[in-house]
Amino acid sequence: MKKLVIIGCGGIGTYHLNHFLKYTDIDLAGFCDLIPERAQEFVEKAGTGKAFTDWREMYDEIQPDMVFICIPPYAHGEIEFETIRRGIPMFVEKPVSLDLELARKIRDEVEKAGLITAVGFQCRYSNIVKDTQEFCKRHTINFVNCFRMGGIPGTPWWKVKSLSGGQIVEQTVHNFDMIRYIMGEPTQVYTMGTRGFVQGVEDYDTDDLTTTTIRFASGALGTVSTGCYATGGQCCDNTITFSAKDARLNHYIISKVDIYGEEPVVQDEGGSEVVKGDGKMSADGGQAITIRDNKQAGDLCDRTFVDAVLTGDGSKILSPYADAVKTLEFVLACNASMEADAPVRIENK
Ligand SMILES: NC(=O)c1ccc[n+]([C@@H]2O[C@H](COP(=O)([O-])OP(=O)(O)OC[C@H]3O[C@@H](n4cnc5c(N)ncnc54)[C@H](O)[C@@H]3O)[C@@H](O)[C@H]2O)c1
């Protein structure tokens, strides 16, 4: 049986392990974390494998056939280079790094080695994505508008921007990635950030709220507004709206899609019309067509990578490392724009 190992036995490592526990065709051979108890907990949960605190030792002893690298954003580099040198197919958690040049070097080494890779953009594997893709083929999308409000995750490194990259890079990267996946490449971003709304969180030094304006190669424009100041569930939201002249689709990541404008609209008698004459504007989009997510995305994302390693065919992987580097450039450009207080071009090289 092929041997799978995990480096980083924290929150997302646990998420992946829960998927692996259902696999009967894989040997869960090793678990590595700098905190020994975490790796040991994985051994106990899996009922198999060995715990390590040094990933090199784990590689030497186990000689794994694949690895899931589930470490924090700031910790990437050495592990990937050595993994590639040893020819071990790797699944890397997003964001793949905080350093674009480093990520590009890793990407180039991956290509030279012809290694199978995947990145943890599981949202791409949701069944509703195909509905969004088809909608965007039926209509010309002029504008995409994303709103992602939430709170501060519990991991201590998240609150420190130099360790996590900040909310856009660590968290809203899923939304930026989905927007790229559907809309094609962005060419320019302009991001503004603000601080001071979040109070009393120890070590917190990142942006509470950012708004990004995006220009796409297609000519479309976009905005992404994202904040981590929300504490009440009712003010959390995670929507991407794809807007055409005659229809609109709301994509709720790994949840549902609502399509407006593809069913006849029953107009209110005047009530919702705010502009009459040549500039018609209706506040009510009519009846939505709703398609729900089937909750398979996370499982499918992991299984697709494992199957790729078993068969040697990586063609079904929706987010290989090289593609994730483009998403990394997108989100790091937002940070660069915030720092410069100016628009930043995206090179896509
Ligand atoms: N795909 C997703 O939806 C998703 C969700 C949550 C987190 N993530 C990403 O996963 C990564 C990890 O996040 P998390 O929430 O699991 O963090 P975490 O802090 O809970 O876990 C990370 C673990 O890695 C260990 N670690 C760090 N450096 C190591 C090293 N050199 N060798 C071995 N172990 C090491 C830490 O001790 C820690 O236990 C982050 O990049 C995060 O953005 C992805």
Tab-separated table of N, CA and C in Angstrom, residues 172-268:
chain	number	residue	atom	x	y	z
A	172	THR	N	-9.361	35.034	2.853
A	172	THR	CA	-10.187	35.422	1.702
A	172	THR	C	-9.521	34.973	0.408
A	173	VAL	N	-8.322	34.395	0.529
A	173	VAL	CA	-7.643	33.789	-0.621
A	173	VAL	C	-8.555	32.767	-1.310
A	174	HIS	N	-9.432	32.104	-0.555
A	174	HIS	CA	-10.381	31.157	-1.179
A	174	HIS	C	-11.303	31.908	-2.152
A	175	ASN	N	-11.760	33.087	-1.738
A	175	ASN	CA	-12.659	33.867	-2.590
A	175	ASN	C	-11.908	34.410	-3.806
A	176	PHE	N	-10.692	34.937	-3.556
A	176	PHE	CA	-9.889	35.444	-4.673
A	176	PHE	C	-9.607	34.308	-5.651
A	177	ASP	N	-9.323	33.133	-5.111
A	177	ASP	CA	-9.027	31.989	-5.982
A	177	ASP	C	-10.258	31.610	-6.814
A	178	MET	N	-11.416	31.591	-6.175
A	178	MET	CA	-12.652	31.241	-6.896
A	178	MET	C	-12.935	32.271	-7.988
A	179	ILE	N	-12.719	33.532	-7.666
A	179	ILE	CA	-12.956	34.600	-8.648
A	179	ILE	C	-12.016	34.415	-9.849
A	180	ARG	N	-10.753	34.129	-9.577
A	180	ARG	CA	-9.771	33.877	-10.660
A	180	ARG	C	-10.168	32.679	-11.492
A	181	TYR	N	-10.593	31.613	-10.782
A	181	TYR	CA	-10.960	30.347	-11.433
A	181	TYR	C	-12.094	30.573	-12.431
A	182	ILE	N	-13.039	31.427	-12.044
A	182	ILE	CA	-14.228	31.655	-12.879
A	182	ILE	C	-13.984	32.767	-13.902
A	183	MET	N	-13.346	33.850	-13.477
A	183	MET	CA	-13.255	35.058	-14.315
A	183	MET	C	-12.010	35.108	-15.199
A	184	GLY	N	-11.035	34.251	-14.935
A	184	GLY	CA	-9.765	34.374	-15.645
A	184	GLY	C	-8.847	35.336	-14.923
A	185	GLU	N	-7.719	35.662	-15.576
A	185	GLU	CA	-6.652	36.361	-14.845
A	185	GLU	C	-6.974	37.837	-14.580
A	186	PRO	N	-6.658	38.281	-13.360
A	186	PRO	CA	-6.728	39.712	-13.056
A	186	PRO	C	-5.468	40.394	-13.595
A	187	THR	N	-5.560	41.677	-13.914
A	187	THR	CA	-4.368	42.391	-14.390
A	187	THR	C	-3.932	43.490	-13.427
A	188	GLN	N	-4.844	43.922	-12.567
A	188	GLN	CA	-4.508	45.042	-11.675
A	188	GLN	C	-5.417	45.036	-10.449
A	189	VAL	N	-4.858	45.426	-9.307
A	189	VAL	CA	-5.680	45.564	-8.090
A	189	VAL	C	-5.352	46.885	-7.390
A	190	TYR	N	-6.336	47.369	-6.680
A	190	TYR	CA	-6.105	48.541	-5.815
A	190	TYR	C	-6.842	48.243	-4.506
A	191	THR	N	-6.087	48.103	-3.429
A	191	THR	CA	-6.671	47.708	-2.141
A	191	THR	C	-6.462	48.799	-1.098
A	192	MET	N	-7.514	49.055	-0.360
A	192	MET	CA	-7.402	49.923	0.823
A	192	MET	C	-7.737	49.091	2.053
A	193	GLY	N	-7.032	49.361	3.129
A	193	GLY	CA	-7.310	48.652	4.377
A	193	GLY	C	-7.524	49.639	5.505
A	194	THR	N	-8.167	49.145	6.547
A	194	THR	CA	-8.343	50.000	7.716
A	194	THR	C	-8.214	49.160	8.987
A	195	ARG	N	-7.825	49.832	10.037
A	195	ARG	CA	-7.634	49.164	11.332
A	195	ARG	C	-8.293	49.977	12.428
A	196	GLY	N	-8.377	49.403	13.599
A	196	GLY	CA	-8.869	50.170	14.750
A	196	GLY	C	-10.245	49.757	15.224
A	197	PHE	N	-10.958	48.969	14.407
A	197	PHE	CA	-12.288	48.512	14.843
A	197	PHE	C	-12.173	47.311	15.785
A	198	VAL	N	-11.144	46.486	15.545
A	198	VAL	CA	-10.918	45.327	16.422
A	198	VAL	C	-10.116	45.814	17.626
A	199	GLN	N	-10.623	45.588	18.796
A	199	GLN	CA	-9.977	46.071	20.023
A	199	GLN	C	-9.793	44.914	20.997
A	200	GLY	N	-8.730	44.990	21.772
A	200	GLY	CA	-8.555	44.075	22.899
A	200	GLY	C	-8.141	42.657	22.528
A	201	VAL	N	-7.621	42.453	21.302
A	201	VAL	CA	-7.135	41.109	20.930
A	201	VAL	C	-5.607	41.149	20.997
A	202	GLU	N	-5.059	40.381	21.899
A	202	GLU	CA	-3.619	40.408	22.151
A	202	GLU	C	-2.824	40.047	20.889
A	203	ASP	N	-1.758	40.771	20.614
A	203	ASP	CA	-0.842	40.548	19.484
A	203	ASP	C	-1.436	40.859	18.110
A	204	TYR	N	-2.682	41.278	18.070
A	204	TYR	CA	-3.346	41.531	16.778
A	204	TYR	C	-2.717	42.744	16.096
A	205	ASP	N	-2.223	42.571	14.870
A	205	ASP	CA	-1.633	43.726	14.174
A	205	ASP	C	-1.967	43.720	12.686
A	206	THR	N	-3.148	43.209	12.350
A	206	THR	CA	-3.487	43.124	10.936
A	206	THR	C	-4.701	43.990	10.604
A	207	ASP	N	-5.097	43.971	9.328
A	207	ASP	CA	-6.181	44.847	8.884
A	207	ASP	C	-7.532	44.280	9.312
A	208	ASP	N	-8.401	45.164	9.797
A	208	ASP	CA	-9.736	44.736	10.229
A	208	ASP	C	-10.649	44.563	9.028
A	209	LEU	N	-10.386	45.377	8.008
A	209	LEU	CA	-11.293	45.444	6.853
A	209	LEU	C	-10.487	45.925	5.652
A	210	THR	N	-10.725	45.300	4.500
A	210	THR	CA	-10.091	45.770	3.263
A	210	THR	C	-11.124	45.796	2.140
A	211	THR	N	-10.921	46.703	1.219
A	211	THR	CA	-11.714	46.691	-0.013
A	211	THR	C	-10.748	46.751	-1.190
A	212	THR	N	-10.950	45.826	-2.119
A	212	THR	CA	-10.070	45.724	-3.297
A	212	THR	C	-10.880	45.951	-4.563
A	213	THR	N	-10.347	46.761	-5.448
A	213	THR	CA	-10.915	46.899	-6.795
A	213	THR	C	-10.019	46.102	-7.744
A	214	ILE	N	-10.646	45.342	-8.630
A	214	ILE	CA	-9.877	44.464	-9.529
A	214	ILE	C	-10.223	44.791	-10.976
A	215	ARG	N	-9.197	44.795	-11.839
A	215	ARG	CA	-9.451	44.810	-13.286
A	215	ARG	C	-9.024	43.432	-13.823
A	216	PHE	N	-9.865	42.860	-14.670
A	216	PHE	CA	-9.555	41.550	-15.271
A	216	PHE	C	-9.113	41.731	-16.723
A	217	ALA	N	-8.384	40.727	-17.210
A	217	ALA	CA	-7.938	40.753	-18.609
A	217	ALA	C	-9.135	40.862	-19.544
A	218	SER	N	-10.289	40.322	-19.134
A	218	SER	CA	-11.493	40.357	-19.966
A	218	SER	C	-12.076	41.753	-20.099
A	219	GLY	N	-11.626	42.686	-19.269
A	219	GLY	CA	-12.204	44.032	-19.260
A	219	GLY	C	-13.187	44.222	-18.112
A	220	ALA	N	-13.621	43.115	-17.503
A	220	ALA	CA	-14.549	43.205	-16.373
A	220	ALA	C	-13.855	43.841	-15.166
A	221	LEU	N	-14.672	44.343	-14.263
A	221	LEU	CA	-14.156	44.870	-13.002
A	221	LEU	C	-14.695	44.028	-11.846
A	222	GLY	N	-14.038	44.136	-10.701
A	222	GLY	CA	-14.518	43.423	-9.523
A	222	GLY	C	-14.201	44.187	-8.261
A	223	THR	N	-14.896	43.817	-7.204
A	223	THR	CA	-14.533	44.331	-5.884
A	223	THR	C	-14.606	43.166	-4.894
A	224	VAL	N	-13.714	43.195	-3.926
A	224	VAL	CA	-13.771	42.236	-2.816
A	224	VAL	C	-13.671	43.033	-1.529
A	225	SER	N	-14.684	42.940	-0.695
A	225	SER	CA	-14.633	43.582	0.619
A	225	SER	C	-14.609	42.485	1.658
A	226	THR	N	-13.639	42.558	2.550
A	226	THR	CA	-13.486	41.455	3.500
A	226	THR	C	-12.999	41.976	4.849
A	227	GLY	N	-13.630	41.502	5.897
A	227	GLY	CA	-13.265	41.968	7.221
A	227	GLY	C	-13.270	40.836	8.235
A	228	CYS	N	-12.542	41.043	9.329
A	228	CYS	CA	-12.490	40.013	10.376
A	228	CYS	C	-12.964	40.600	11.698
A	229	TYR	N	-13.765	41.654	11.618
A	229	TYR	CA	-14.238	42.320	12.834
A	229	TYR	C	-15.547	41.739	13.345
A	230	ALA	N	-16.183	40.856	12.560
A	230	ALA	CA	-17.529	40.385	12.905
A	230	ALA	C	-17.468	39.409	14.080
A	231	THR	N	-18.293	39.626	15.062
A	231	THR	CA	-18.349	38.705	16.203
A	231	THR	C	-19.701	38.007	16.291
A	232	GLY	N	-20.736	38.632	15.744
A	232	GLY	CA	-22.057	37.999	15.757
A	232	GLY	C	-22.296	37.266	14.455
A	233	GLY	N	-22.808	36.056	14.553
A	233	GLY	CA	-23.041	35.222	13.371
A	233	GLY	C	-23.888	35.919	12.319
A	234	GLN	N	-24.829	36.747	12.758
A	234	GLN	CA	-25.744	37.390	11.822
A	234	GLN	C	-25.042	38.396	10.908
A	235	CYS	N	-23.843	38.865	11.311
A	235	CYS	CA	-23.181	39.826	10.426
A	235	CYS	C	-22.111	39.150	9.573
A	236	CYS	N	-21.986	37.817	9.663
A	236	CYS	CA	-21.045	37.100	8.806
A	236	CYS	C	-21.709	36.805	7.468
A	237	ASP	N	-20.939	36.870	6.400
A	237	ASP	CA	-21.481	36.558	5.079
A	237	ASP	C	-20.321	36.187	4.169
A	238	ASN	N	-20.625	35.439	3.122
A	238	ASN	CA	-19.572	34.976	2.211
A	238	ASN	C	-20.179	34.769	0.831
A	239	THR	N	-20.312	35.848	0.083
A	239	THR	CA	-21.012	35.800	-1.205
A	239	THR	C	-20.142	36.356	-2.318
A	240	ILE	N	-20.185	35.701	-3.469
A	240	ILE	CA	-19.577	36.278	-4.675
A	240	ILE	C	-20.701	36.439	-5.697
A	241	THR	N	-20.909	37.657	-6.158
A	241	THR	CA	-21.957	37.919	-7.148
A	241	THR	C	-21.333	38.147	-8.516
A	242	PHE	N	-21.779	37.343	-9.490
A	242	PHE	CA	-21.329	37.508	-10.876
A	242	PHE	C	-22.474	38.194	-11.624
A	243	SER	N	-22.184	39.355	-12.176
A	243	SER	CA	-23.260	40.192	-12.704
A	243	SER	C	-23.110	40.419	-14.209
A	244	ALA	N	-24.205	40.133	-14.952
A	244	ALA	CA	-24.257	40.399	-16.394
A	244	ALA	C	-25.373	41.398	-16.639
A	245	LYS	N	-25.564	41.809	-17.885
A	245	LYS	CA	-26.574	42.853	-18.108
A	245	LYS	C	-27.986	42.319	-17.944
A	246	ASP	N	-28.155	41.017	-18.085
A	246	ASP	CA	-29.505	40.467	-18.066
A	246	ASP	C	-29.722	39.416	-16.978
A	247	ALA	N	-28.717	39.138	-16.201
A	247	ALA	CA	-28.848	38.093	-15.178
A	247	ALA	C	-27.737	38.243	-14.151
A	248	ARG	N	-27.913	37.558	-13.030
A	248	ARG	CA	-26.888	37.637	-11.969
A	248	ARG	C	-26.881	36.322	-11.222
A	249	LEU	N	-25.715	35.963	-10.737
A	249	LEU	CA	-25.593	34.718	-9.958
A	249	LEU	C	-24.881	35.027	-8.648
A	250	ASN	N	-25.459	34.563	-7.546
A	250	ASN	CA	-24.786	34.671	-6.246
A	250	ASN	C	-24.186	33.308	-5.910
A	251	HIS	N	-22.858	33.283	-5.755
A	251	HIS	CA	-22.158	32.034	-5.433
A	251	HIS	C	-21.768	32.087	-3.955
A	252	TYR	N	-22.366	31.232	-3.164
A	252	TYR	CA	-22.033	31.119	-1.738
A	252	TYR	C	-21.106	29.907	-1.631
A	253	ILE	N	-19.820	30.197	-1.342
A	253	ILE	CA	-18.786	29.157	-1.418
A	253	ILE	C	-19.170	27.912	-0.606
A	254	ILE	N	-19.063	26.748	-1.251
A	254	ILE	CA	-19.421	25.439	-0.671
A	254	ILE	C	-20.765	25.505	0.057
A	255	SER	N	-21.724	26.218	-0.522
A	255	SER	CA	-23.038	26.280	0.112
A	255	SER	C	-24.145	26.205	-0.939
A	256	LYS	N	-24.283	27.263	-1.745
A	256	LYS	CA	-25.322	27.234	-2.777
A	256	LYS	C	-25.072	28.310	-3.815
A	257	VAL	N	-25.810	28.151	-4.907
A	257	VAL	CA	-25.782	29.154	-5.958
A	257	VAL	C	-27.218	29.627	-6.151
A	258	ASP	N	-27.425	30.941	-6.247
A	258	ASP	CA	-28.740	31.498	-6.596
A	258	ASP	C	-28.600	32.218	-7.923
A	259	ILE	N	-29.433	31.833	-8.885
A	259	ILE	CA	-29.377	32.484	-10.199
A	259	ILE	C	-30.626	33.350	-10.364
A	260	TYR	N	-30.413	34.598	-10.712
A	260	TYR	CA	-31.513	35.539	-10.958
A	260	TYR	C	-31.483	35.943	-12.427
A	261	GLY	N	-32.652	36.046	-13.013
A	261	GLY	CA	-32.729	36.594	-14.371
A	261	GLY	C	-32.913	35.525	-15.429
A	262	GLU	N	-32.951	34.260	-15.026
A	262	GLU	CA	-33.138	33.206	-16.017
A	262	GLU	C	-34.527	32.597	-15.904
A	263	GLU	N	-35.373	33.217	-15.087
A	263	GLU	CA	-36.787	32.841	-15.016
A	263	GLU	C	-37.571	34.125	-15.176
A	264	PRO	N	-38.782	34.047	-15.749
A	264	PRO	CA	-39.551	35.276	-15.928
A	264	PRO	C	-39.754	35.994	-14.597
A	265	VAL	N	-39.543	37.302	-14.601
A	265	VAL	CA	-39.707	38.097	-13.380
A	265	VAL	C	-41.134	38.628	-13.301
A	266	VAL	N	-41.751	38.383	-12.167
A	266	VAL	CA	-43.075	38.969	-11.947
A	266	VAL	C	-42.831	40.343	-11.328
A	267	GLN	N	-43.139	41.385	-12.090
A	267	GLN	CA	-42.855	42.752	-11.608
A	267	GLN	C	-43.884	43.179	-10.565
A	268	ASP	N	-43.369	43.819	-9.534
A	268	ASP	CA	-44.247	44.475	-8.558
A	268	ASP	C	-44.929	45.651	-9.245
